[in-house]
Structures are given as C-alpha cells and as structure tokens.
XYZ file of C-alpha atoms in Angstrom:
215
model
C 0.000 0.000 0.000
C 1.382 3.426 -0.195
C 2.199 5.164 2.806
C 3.490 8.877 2.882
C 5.760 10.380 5.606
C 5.472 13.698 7.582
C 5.951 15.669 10.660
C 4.315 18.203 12.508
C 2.470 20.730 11.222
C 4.631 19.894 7.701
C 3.559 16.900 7.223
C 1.125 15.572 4.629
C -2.803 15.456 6.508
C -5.168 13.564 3.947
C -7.215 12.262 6.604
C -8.752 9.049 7.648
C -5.931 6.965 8.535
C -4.257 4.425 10.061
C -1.242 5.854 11.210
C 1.912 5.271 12.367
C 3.819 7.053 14.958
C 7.765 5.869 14.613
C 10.022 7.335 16.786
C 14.128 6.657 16.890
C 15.765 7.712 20.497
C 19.541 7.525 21.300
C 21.519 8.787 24.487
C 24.508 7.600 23.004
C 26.633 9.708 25.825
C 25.669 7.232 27.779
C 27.515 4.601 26.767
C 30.817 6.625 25.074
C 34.501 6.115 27.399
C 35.668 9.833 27.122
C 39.329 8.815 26.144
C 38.259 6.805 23.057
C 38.325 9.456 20.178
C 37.640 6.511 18.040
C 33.626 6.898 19.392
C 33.224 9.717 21.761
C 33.828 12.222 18.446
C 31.260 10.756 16.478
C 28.490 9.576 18.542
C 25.902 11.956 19.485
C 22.307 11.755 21.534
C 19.334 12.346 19.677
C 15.313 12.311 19.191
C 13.776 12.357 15.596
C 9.998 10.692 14.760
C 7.749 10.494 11.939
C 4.417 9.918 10.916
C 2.915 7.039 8.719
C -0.182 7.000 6.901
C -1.958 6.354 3.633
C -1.501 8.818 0.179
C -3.304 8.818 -2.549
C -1.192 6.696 -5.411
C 1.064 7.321 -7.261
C 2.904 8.508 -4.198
C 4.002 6.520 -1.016
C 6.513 3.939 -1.305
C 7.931 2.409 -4.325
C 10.244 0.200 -3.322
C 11.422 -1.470 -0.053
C 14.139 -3.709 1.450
C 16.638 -4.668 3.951
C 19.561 -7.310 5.370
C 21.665 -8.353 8.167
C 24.963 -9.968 8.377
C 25.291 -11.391 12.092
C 28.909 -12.816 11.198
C 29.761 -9.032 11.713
C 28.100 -8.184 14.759
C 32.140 -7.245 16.215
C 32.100 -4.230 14.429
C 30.456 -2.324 16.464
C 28.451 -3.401 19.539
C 28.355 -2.712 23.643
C 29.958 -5.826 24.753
C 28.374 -6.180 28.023
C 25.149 -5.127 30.432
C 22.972 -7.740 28.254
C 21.753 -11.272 28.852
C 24.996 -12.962 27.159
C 27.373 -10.467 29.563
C 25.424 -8.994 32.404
C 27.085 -6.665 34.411
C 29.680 -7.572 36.998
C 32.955 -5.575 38.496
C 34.800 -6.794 35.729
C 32.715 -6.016 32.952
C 32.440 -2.146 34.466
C 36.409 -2.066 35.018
C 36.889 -3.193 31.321
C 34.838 -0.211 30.124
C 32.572 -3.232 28.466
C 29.735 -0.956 28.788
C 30.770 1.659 26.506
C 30.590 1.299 22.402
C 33.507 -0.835 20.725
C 33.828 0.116 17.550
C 36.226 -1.572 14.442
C 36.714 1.698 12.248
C 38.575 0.268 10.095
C 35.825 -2.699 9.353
C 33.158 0.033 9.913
C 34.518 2.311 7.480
C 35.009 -0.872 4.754
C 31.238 -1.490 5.617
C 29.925 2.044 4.676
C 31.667 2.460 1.397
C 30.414 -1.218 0.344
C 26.407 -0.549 1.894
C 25.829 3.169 0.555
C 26.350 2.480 -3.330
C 24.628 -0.820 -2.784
C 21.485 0.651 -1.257
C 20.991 3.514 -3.968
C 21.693 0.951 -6.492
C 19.256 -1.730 -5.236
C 16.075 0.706 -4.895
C 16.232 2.238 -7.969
C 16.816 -0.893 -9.584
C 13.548 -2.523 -7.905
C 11.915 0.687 -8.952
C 13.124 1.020 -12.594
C 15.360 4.294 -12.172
C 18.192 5.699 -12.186
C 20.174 7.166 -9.045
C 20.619 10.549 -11.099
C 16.633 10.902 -10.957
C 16.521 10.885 -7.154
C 15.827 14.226 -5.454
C 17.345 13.434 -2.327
C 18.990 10.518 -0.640
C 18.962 10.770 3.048
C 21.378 8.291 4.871
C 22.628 7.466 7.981
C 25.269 9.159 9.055
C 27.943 7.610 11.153
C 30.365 9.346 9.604
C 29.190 12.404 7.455
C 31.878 13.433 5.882
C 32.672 9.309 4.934
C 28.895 8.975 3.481
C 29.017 12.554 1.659
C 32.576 11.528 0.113
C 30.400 8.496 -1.582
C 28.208 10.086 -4.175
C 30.301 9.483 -7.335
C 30.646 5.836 -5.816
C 27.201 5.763 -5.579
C 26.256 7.419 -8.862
C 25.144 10.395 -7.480
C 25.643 14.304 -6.701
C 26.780 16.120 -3.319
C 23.625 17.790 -3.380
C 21.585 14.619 -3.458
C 22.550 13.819 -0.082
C 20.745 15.399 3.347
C 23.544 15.269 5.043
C 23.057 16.665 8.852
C 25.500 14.699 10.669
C 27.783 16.953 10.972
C 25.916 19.546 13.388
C 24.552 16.405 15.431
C 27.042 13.627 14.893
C 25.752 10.050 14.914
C 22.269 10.197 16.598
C 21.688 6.507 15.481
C 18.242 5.870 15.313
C 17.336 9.568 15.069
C 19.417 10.413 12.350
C 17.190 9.403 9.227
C 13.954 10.992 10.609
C 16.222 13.860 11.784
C 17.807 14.583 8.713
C 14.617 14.395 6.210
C 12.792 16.913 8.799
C 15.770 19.189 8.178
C 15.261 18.520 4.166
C 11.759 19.513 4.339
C 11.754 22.538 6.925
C 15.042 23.847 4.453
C 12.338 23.141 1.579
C 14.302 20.423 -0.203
C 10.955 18.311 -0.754
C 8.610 18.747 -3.493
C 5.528 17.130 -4.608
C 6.448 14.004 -6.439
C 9.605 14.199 -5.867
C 11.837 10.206 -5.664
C 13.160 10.119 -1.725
C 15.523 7.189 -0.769
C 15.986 6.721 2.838
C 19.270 4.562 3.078
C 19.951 3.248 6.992
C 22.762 0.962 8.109
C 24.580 0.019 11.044
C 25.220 -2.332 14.172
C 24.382 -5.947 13.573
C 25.145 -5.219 10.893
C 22.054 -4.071 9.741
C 20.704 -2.415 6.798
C 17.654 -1.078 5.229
C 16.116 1.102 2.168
C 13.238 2.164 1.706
C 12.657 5.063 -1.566
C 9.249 6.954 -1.889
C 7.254 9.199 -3.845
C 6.846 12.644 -1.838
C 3.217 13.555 -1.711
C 1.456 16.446 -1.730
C 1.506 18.941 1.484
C -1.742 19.351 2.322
C-alpha cells in the first residue's frame, strides 16, 4: 500500500488513517569512554519521529528492502550489560559498557552498503540514481557517506547530510535529517526520496518513496 511520511504541522494530513507514529531515540553519551576518540567524536544523543499514513497513489513507497549480516556483529556493539554479559565488576572495570567500535571494518562497511542501497532501490523501482531528489542516509560518519556520491552514482547535493551539526544520533538520524530537508524546503511534490539506513548488527535497510502532496 502506499504510505506517505510527515511531521508536525509539515507533514502531509489527507485524513482518515491508520497511522503510524515511529520514533528513533539515542543517548549515546551514555555509553561513550571519554578517552576513546575513536567513538566519543562521532556519537551523538538524539530524538527524531515520523508519521505514517496512507496517500493517494502514485505517491508513497515504491520500493522497499533490507539485510543483516550477524557474522559481523564485532564491528560495532556494547559488549556487556545484556543477557549474554550482564554486568559484573569486571565487565564495568573493562569499560565493556561503553561502544567498541572496528573503524577500520566500519569504514570498509559504509563504502560497500551506501552504493549498494541507492543501487538496489532504484533498480527494484526502474530508475536511475541521477533521478533521485534526495537521498537521506545514515550518518555515522558524514563526511565518509558525503565523500560516496560518485561511488554511488550520485551528486553532493543529493545527499541530506546533517550529521555533521549532530554527529551520529543513530536511530534519530534518518527521521532527523529528512525533517531538516523539508523545513530547508528540499521536498517537493512528487519528488523520488531514498531513505538509506545501516549500522550495528550489521544491519541495513532502504526504503525510496514518492513525496506527496503537502496538504
């Protein structure tokens, strides 16, 4: 079915419904060891939602998709406070509790996922990256994901890139960084939207829509 996305009073209101209410939360600080540049200079806490519900056709969703490679899951992950390591003296003394992060395999990761993902939804939906308004990724690092376009067969100014004022904000950062598209009016009717996420697991998803009509 097609399903539009919005937020606030910018979002698209064709009434009846159902809708969805999805909402990504991080408080990354939380879990960051001060001394490890490697984490505490990219992470960053955040709170982004947005709001699900039906559009007229042909706008909504085109295309849809995602993966997981568990083999991985070393990458990046908080080793302990969970059911396999719950939390003991040791695990607190090891920092085990804070983010471990690969960035060398995290990095590798990135540059492999980002071209994939633009090239898989516009092949399922018969385009061409070059015909997409806007990509909006995640952004664990911005300045990694922005430096990807040609890889990815697109533009700089394809990407809403907003990572850089907020850092990684996980969760957040997709619904985050398409609010900031639409409130800097980036987002017209009809317009071909790929949201591109990745990360821990490792995990990936993309899902590319048809912008509907503010009304």
């Amino acid at each position: 079915h097609h399903v539009g996305a919005g937020g606030g009073a910018a979002g698209p209101r064709t009434g009846g419904g159902p809708y969805a209410l999805v909402i990504g939360v991080e408080v990354y600080s939380r879990f960051l060891a001060p001394d490890d540049r490697a984490t505490s200079a990219l992470f960053g806490d955040g709170a982004a939602a947005a709001v699900l519900g039906p559009v007229p056709a042909p706008y909504g969703i085109t295309a849809m998709g995602m993966g997981a490679d568990g083999t991985r899951a070393d990458d990046v992950l908080i080793p302990a406070g969970g059911s396999r390591r719950p939390a003991t003296a040791d695990t607190l003394a090891a920092l085990d509790h804070t983010i471990h992060m690969d960035g060398r395999a995290v990095r590798d990761f990135i540059t492999a996922i980002l071209p994939r993902l633009v090239a898989d939804a516009t092949a399922d939906a018969g385009t061409k990256p070059g015909d997409l308004a806007l990509v909006v990724p995640h952004q664990p690092n911005p300045k990694l994901v922005a430096d990807l376009a040609p890889a990815a067969g697109l533009d700089p100014h394809q990407l809403a890139i907003a990572g850089r004022d907020v850092g990684n904000i996980g969760a957040a950062s997709l619904p985050y960084a398409l609010h900031r598209a639409l409130t800097d009016d980036r987002l017209y009717p009809g317009d071909q939207v790929l949201l591109a996420g990745f990360g821990a697991g490792l995990t990936w998803a993309h899902v590319l829509l048809t912008w509907p009509p503010l009304t």
